[in-house]
Backbone as a chain_set.jsonl record, in Angstrom:
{"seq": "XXXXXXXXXXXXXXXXXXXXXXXXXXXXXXXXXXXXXXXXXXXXXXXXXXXXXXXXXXXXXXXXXXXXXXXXXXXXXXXXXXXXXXXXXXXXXXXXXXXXXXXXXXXXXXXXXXXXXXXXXXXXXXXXXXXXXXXXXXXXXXXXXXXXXX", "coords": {"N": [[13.186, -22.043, 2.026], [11.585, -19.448, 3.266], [9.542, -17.219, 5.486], [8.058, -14.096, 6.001], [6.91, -11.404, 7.675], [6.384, -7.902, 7.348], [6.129, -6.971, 9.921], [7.561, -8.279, 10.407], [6.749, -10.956, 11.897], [7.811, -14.535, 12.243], [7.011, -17.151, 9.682], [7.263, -19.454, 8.67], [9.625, -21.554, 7.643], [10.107, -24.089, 6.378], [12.849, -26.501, 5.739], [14.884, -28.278, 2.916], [13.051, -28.805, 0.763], [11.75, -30.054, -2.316], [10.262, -31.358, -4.824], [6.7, -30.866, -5.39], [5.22, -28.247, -2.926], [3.061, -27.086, -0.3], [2.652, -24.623, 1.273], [0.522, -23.004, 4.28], [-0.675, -20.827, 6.437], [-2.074, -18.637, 8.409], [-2.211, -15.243, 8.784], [-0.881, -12.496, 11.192], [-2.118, -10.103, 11.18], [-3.144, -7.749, 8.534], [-0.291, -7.031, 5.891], [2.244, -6.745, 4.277], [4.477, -9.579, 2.795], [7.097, -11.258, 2.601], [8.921, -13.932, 0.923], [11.091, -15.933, 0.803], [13.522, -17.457, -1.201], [16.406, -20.087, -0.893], [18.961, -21.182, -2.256], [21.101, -24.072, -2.48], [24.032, -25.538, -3.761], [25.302, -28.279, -3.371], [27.796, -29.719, -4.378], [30.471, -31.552, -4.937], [32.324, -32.059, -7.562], [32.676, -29.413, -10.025], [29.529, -27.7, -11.653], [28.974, -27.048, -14.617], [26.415, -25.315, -15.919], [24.278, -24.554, -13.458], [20.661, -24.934, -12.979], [17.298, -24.188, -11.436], [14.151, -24.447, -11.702], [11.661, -22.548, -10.172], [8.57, -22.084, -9.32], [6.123, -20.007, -7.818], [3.048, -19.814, -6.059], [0.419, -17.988, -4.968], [-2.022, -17.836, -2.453], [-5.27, -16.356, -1.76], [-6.898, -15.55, 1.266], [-10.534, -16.852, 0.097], [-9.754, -18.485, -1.462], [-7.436, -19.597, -0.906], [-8.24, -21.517, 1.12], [-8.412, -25.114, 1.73], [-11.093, -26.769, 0.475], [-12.299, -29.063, -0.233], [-11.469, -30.754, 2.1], [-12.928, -29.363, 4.476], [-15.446, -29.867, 2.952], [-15.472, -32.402, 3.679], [-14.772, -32.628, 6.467], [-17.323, -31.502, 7.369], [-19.337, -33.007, 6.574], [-20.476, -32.021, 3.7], [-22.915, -30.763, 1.32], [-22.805, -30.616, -2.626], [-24.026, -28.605, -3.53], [-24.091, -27.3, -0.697], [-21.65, -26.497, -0.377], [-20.917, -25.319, -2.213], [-22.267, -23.033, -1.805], [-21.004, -21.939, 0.443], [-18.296, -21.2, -0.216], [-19.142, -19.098, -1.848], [-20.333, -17.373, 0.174], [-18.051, -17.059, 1.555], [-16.534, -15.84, -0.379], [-17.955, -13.319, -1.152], [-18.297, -12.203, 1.151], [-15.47, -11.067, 1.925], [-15.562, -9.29, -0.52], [-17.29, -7.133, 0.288], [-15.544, -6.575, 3.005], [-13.412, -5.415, 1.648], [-14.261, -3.365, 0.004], [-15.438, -1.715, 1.813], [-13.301, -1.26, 2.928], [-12.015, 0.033, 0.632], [-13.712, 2.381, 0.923], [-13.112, 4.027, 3.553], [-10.601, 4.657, 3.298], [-10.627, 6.264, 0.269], [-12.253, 8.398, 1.775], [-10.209, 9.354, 3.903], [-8.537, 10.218, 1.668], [-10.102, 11.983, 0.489], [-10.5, 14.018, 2.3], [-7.848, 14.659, 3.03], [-7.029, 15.209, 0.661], [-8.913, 18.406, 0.197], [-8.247, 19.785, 2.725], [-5.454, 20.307, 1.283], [-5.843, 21.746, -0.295], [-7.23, 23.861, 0.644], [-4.695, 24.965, 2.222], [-3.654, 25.342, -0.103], [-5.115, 27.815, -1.006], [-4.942, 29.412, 0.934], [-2.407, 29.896, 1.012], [-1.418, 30.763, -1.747], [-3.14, 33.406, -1.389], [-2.033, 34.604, 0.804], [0.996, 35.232, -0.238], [0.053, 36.718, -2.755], [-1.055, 38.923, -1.231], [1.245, 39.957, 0.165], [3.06, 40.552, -2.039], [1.797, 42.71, -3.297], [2.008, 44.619, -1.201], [4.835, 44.674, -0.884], [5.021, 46.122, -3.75], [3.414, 48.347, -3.196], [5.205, 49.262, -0.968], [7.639, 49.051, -2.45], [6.992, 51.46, -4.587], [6.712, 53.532, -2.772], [9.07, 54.39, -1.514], [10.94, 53.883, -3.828], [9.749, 56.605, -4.659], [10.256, 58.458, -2.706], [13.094, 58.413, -2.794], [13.982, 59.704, -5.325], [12.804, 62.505, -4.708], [14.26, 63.009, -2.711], [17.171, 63.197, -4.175], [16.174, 65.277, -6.342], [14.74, 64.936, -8.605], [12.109, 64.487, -8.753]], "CA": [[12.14, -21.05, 1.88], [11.568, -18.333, 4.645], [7.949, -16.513, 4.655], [7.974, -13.549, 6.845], [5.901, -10.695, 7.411], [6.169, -6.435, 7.452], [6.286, -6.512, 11.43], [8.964, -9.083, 11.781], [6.908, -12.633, 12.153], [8.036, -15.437, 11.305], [5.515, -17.953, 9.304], [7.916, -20.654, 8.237], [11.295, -21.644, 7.359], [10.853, -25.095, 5.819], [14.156, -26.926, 5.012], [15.421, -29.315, 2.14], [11.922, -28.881, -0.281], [11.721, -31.239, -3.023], [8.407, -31.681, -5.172], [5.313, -29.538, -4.823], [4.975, -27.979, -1.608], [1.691, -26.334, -0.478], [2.403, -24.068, 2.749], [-0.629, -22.408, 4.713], [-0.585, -19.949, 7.464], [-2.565, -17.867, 8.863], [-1.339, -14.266, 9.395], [-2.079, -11.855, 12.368], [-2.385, -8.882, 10.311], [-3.051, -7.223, 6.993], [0.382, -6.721, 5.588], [3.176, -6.901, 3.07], [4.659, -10.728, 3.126], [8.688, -11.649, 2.313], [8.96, -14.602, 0.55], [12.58, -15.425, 0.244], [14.355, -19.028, -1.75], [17.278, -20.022, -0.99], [19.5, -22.55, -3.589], [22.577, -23.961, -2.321], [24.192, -26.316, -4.578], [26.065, -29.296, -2.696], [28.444, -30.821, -5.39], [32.176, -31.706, -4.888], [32.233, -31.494, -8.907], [32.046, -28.179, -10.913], [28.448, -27.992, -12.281], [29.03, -25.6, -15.525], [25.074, -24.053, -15.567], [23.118, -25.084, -12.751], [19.816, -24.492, -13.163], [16.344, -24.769, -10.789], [12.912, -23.781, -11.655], [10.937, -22.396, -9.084], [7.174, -21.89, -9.248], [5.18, -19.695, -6.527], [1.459, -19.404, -6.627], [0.119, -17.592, -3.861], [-3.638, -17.548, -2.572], [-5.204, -15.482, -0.413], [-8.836, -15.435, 1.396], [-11.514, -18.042, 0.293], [-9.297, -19.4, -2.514], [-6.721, -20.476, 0.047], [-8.88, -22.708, 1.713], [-8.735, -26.353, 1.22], [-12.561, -26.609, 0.462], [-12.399, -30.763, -0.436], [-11.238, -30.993, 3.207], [-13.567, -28.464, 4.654], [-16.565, -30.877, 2.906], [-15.059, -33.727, 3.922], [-14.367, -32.082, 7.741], [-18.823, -30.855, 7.528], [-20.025, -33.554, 5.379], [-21.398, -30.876, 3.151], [-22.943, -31.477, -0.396], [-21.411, -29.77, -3.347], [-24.147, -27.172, -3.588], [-23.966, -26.509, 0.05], [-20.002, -25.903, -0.639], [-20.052, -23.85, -3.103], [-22.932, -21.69, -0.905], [-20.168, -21.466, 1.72], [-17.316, -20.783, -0.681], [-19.668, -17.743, -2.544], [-20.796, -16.786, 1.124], [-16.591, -16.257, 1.882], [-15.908, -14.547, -1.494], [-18.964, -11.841, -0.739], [-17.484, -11.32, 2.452], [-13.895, -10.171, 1.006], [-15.142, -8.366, -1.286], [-17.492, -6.239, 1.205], [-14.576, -6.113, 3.826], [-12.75, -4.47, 0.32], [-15.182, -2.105, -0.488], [-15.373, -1.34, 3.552], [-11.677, -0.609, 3.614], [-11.858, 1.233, 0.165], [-14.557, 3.449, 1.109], [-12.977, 4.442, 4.398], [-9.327, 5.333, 2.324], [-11.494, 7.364, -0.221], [-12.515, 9.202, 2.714], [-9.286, 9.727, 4.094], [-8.028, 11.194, 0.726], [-10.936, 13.347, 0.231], [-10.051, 14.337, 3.725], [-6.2, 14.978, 2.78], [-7.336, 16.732, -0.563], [-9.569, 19.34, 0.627], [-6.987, 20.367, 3.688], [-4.612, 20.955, 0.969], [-6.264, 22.943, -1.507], [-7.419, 25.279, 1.705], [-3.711, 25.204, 2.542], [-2.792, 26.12, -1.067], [-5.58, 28.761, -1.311], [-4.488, 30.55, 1.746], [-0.699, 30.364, 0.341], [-1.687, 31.952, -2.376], [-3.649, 34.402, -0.843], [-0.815, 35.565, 1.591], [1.37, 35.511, -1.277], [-0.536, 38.4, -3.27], [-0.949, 40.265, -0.361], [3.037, 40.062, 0.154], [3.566, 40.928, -3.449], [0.926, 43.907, -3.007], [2.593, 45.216, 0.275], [6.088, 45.141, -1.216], [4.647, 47.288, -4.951], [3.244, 49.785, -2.427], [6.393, 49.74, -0.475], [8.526, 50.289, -3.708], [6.421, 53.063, -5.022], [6.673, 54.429, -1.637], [10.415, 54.341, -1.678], [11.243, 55.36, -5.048], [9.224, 58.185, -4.312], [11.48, 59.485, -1.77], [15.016, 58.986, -3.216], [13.891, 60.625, -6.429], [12.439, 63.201, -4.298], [16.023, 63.286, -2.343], [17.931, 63.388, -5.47], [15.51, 66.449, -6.853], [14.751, 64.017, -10.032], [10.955, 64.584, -9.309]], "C": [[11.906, -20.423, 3.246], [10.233, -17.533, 4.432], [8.009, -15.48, 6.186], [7.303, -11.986, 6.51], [6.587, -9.112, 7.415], [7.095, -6.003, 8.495], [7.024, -7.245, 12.036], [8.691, -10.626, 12.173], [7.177, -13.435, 11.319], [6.731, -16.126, 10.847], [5.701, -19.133, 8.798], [9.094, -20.601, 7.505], [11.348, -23.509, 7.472], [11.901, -25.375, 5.256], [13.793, -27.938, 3.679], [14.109, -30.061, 1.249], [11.858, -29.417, -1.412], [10.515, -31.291, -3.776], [8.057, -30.538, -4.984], [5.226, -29.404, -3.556], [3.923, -27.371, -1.099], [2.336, -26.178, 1.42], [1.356, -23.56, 2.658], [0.123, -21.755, 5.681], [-1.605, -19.017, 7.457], [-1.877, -16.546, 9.569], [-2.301, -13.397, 10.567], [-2.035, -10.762, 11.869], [-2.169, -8.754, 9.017], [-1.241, -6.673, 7.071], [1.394, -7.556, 4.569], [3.991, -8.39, 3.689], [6.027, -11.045, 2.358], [8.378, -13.016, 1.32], [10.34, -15.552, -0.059], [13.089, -17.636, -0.048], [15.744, -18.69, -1.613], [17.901, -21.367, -1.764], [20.533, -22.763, -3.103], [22.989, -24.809, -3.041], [25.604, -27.454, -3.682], [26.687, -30.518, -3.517], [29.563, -30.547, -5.345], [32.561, -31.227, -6.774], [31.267, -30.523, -9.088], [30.733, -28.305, -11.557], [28.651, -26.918, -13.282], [27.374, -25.193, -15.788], [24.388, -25.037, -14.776], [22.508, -23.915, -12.98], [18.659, -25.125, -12.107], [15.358, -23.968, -11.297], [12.019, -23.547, -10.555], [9.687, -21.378, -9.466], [6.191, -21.276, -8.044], [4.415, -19.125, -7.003], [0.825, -19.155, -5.766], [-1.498, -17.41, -3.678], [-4.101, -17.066, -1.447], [-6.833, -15.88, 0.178], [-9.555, -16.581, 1.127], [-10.537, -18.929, -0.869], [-7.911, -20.244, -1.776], [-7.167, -21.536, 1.135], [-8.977, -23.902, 0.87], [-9.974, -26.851, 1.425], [-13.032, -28.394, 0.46], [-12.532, -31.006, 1.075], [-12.432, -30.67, 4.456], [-15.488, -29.6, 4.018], [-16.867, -31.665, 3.245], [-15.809, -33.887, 5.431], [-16.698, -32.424, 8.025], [-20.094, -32.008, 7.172], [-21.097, -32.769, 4.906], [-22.068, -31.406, 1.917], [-22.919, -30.772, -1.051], [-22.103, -28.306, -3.593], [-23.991, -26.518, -2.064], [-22.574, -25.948, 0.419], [-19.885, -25.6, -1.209], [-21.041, -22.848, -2.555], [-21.963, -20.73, 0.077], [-19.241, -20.878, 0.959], [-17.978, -19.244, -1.473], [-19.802, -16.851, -1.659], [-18.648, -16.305, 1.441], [-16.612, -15.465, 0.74], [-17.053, -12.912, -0.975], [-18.688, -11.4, 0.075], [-16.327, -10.518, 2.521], [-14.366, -9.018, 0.224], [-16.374, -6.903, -0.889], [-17.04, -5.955, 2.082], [-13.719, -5.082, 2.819], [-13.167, -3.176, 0.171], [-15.575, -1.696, 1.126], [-13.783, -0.621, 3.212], [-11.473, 0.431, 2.343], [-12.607, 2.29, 0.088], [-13.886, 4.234, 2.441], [-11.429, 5.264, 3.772], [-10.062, 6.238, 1.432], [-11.905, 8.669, 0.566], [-11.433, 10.084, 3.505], [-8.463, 10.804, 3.271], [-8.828, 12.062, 0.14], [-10.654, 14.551, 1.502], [-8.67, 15.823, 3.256], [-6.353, 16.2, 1.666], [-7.714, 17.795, -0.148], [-8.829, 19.962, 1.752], [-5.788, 20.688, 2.71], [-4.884, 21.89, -0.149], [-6.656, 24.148, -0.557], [-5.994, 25.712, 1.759], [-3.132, 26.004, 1.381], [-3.59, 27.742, -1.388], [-4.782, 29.742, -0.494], [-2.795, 31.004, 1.616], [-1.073, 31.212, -0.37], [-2.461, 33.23, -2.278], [-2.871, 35.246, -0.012], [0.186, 36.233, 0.452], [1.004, 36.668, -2.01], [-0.629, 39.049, -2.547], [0.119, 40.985, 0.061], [3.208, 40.866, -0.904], [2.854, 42.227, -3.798], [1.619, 44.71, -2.143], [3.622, 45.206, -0.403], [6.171, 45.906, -2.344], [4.636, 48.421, -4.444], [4.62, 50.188, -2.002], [7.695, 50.288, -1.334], [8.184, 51.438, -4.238], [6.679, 54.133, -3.629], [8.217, 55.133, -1.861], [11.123, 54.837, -2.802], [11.044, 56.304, -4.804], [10.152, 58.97, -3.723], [12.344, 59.325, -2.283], [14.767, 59.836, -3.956], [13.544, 62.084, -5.866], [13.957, 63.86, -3.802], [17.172, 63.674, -3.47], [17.53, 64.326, -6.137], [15.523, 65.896, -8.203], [13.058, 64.439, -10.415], [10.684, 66.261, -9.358]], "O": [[12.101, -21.078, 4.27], [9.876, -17.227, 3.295], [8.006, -16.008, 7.299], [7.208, -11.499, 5.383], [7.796, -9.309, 7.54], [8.102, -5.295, 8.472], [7.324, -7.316, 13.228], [9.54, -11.427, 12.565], [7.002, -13.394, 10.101], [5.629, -15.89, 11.343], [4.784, -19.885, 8.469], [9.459, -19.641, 6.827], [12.109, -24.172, 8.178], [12.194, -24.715, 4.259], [12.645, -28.314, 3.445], [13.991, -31.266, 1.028], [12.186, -28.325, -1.875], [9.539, -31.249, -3.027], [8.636, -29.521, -4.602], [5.144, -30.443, -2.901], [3.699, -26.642, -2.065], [2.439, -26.993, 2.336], [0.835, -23.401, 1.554], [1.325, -21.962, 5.853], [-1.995, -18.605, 6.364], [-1.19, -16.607, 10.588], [-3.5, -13.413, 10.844], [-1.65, -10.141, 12.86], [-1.321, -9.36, 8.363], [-0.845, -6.042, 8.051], [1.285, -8.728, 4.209], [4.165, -8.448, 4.906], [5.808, -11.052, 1.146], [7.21, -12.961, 0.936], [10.491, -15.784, -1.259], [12.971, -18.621, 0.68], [16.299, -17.641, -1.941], [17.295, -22.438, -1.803], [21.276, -21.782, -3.09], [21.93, -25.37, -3.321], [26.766, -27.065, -3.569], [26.391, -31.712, -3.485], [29.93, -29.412, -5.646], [33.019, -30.123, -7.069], [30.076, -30.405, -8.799], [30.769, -29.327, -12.242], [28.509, -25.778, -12.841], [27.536, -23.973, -15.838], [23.974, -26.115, -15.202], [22.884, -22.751, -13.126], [18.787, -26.309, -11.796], [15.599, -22.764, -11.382], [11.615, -24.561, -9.986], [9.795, -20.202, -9.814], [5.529, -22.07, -7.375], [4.472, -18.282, -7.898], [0.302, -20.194, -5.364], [-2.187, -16.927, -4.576], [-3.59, -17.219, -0.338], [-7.718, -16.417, -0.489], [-9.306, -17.505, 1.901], [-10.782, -20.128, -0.995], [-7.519, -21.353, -2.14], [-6.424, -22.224, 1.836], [-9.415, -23.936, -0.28], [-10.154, -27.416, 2.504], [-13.989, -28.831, 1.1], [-13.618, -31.447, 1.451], [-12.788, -31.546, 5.244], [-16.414, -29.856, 4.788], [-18.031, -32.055, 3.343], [-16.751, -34.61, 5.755], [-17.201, -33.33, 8.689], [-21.302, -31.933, 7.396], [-22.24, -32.71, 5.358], [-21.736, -32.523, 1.517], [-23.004, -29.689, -0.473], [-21.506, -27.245, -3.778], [-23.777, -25.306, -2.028], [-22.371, -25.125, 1.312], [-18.723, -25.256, -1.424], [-20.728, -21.683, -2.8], [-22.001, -19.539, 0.382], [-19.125, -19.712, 1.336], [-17.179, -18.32, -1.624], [-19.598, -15.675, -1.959], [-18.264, -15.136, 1.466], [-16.725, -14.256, 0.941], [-16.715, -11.797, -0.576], [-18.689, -10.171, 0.137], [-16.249, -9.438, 3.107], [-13.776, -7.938, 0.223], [-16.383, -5.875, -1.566], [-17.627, -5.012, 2.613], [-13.395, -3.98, 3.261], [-12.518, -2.131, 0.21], [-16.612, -1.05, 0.976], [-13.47, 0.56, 3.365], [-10.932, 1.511, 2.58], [-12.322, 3.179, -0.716], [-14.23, 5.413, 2.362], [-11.331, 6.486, 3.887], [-10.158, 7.324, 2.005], [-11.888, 9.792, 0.063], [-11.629, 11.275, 3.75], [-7.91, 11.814, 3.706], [-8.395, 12.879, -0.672], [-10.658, 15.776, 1.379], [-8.607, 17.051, 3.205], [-6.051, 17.393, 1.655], [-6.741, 18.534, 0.005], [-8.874, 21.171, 1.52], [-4.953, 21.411, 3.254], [-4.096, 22.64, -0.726], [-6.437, 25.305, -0.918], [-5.836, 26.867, 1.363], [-2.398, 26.982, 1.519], [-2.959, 28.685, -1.867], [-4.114, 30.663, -0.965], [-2.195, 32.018, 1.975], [-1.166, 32.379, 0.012], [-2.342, 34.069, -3.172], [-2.979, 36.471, -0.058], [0.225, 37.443, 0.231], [1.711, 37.665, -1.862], [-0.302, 40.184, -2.892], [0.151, 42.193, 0.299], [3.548, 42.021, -0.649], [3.401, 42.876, -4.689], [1.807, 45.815, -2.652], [3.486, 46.289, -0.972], [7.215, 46.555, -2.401], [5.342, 49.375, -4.768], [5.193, 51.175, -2.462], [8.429, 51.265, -1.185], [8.974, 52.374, -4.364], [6.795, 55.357, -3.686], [8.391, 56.261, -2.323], [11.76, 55.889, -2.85], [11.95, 57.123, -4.651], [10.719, 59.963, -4.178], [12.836, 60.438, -2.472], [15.165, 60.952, -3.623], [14.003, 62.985, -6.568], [14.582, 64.806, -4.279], [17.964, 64.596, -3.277], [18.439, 64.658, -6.898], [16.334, 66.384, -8.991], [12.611, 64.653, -11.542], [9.642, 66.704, -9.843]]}, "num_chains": 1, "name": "protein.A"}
């Protein structure tokens, strides 16, 4: 197993896994996370279907904390650990609503700069398409004139 990040760190590259495994880490930034198994099969005899099941259950934020430990660590008592574990979730999910209010903003941002951008397209646009009517009427005018048509 190999666990690596966006920007390139590593976060572990346990060998020769066996059983349930429970990695942790702590990352140094928000970002997208690799996750990569590798199977090699080490048998002198042909195996006609190998097969492995592999199970990953990923947790992020207050649910990745080992909270038993964490009680253990404080000697807490069970309502003042689940105060602490409600007090992390409320915090996530006002860092959330922090980060999606500031993106909202961004793409109201983005929107409104491109609907100006498309108005004033289309606004040059007709004035183009105006300026080149005149300029054909202009122009006809004269050949036909040249030609003694009018």
């Amino acid at each position: 197993m190999h666990i690596k990040d966006a920007m390139g760190n590593d976060y572990g590259r346990p060998r020769d896994i066996a059983g349930e495994v429970r990695s942790a880490f702590t990352s140094h930034a928000d970002s997208a996370f690799d996750v990569c198994f590798e199977n090699i099969l080490n048998s002198k005899t042909p195996v006609m279907s190998p097969s492995r099941h592999v199970e990953l259950d990923i947790d992020i934020g207050a649910d990745a904390k080992d909270w038993s430990a964490i009680q253990a660590g404080e000697k807490l008592k069970p309502t003042e650990l689940e105060l602490r574990r409600v007090e992390e979730t409320i915090g996530e999910v006002v860092r959330e609503m922090e980060y999606l209010r500031e993106r909202e903003h961004k793409l109201r941002d983005t929107n409104e700069s491109t609907n100006e951008r498309v108005k004033w397209f289309a606004i040059g646009t007709m004035f183009m398409l105006l300026i080149l009517g005149a300029w054909q009427v202009v122009y006809l005018r004269a050949y036909f004139r040249s030609k003694h048509l009018i």
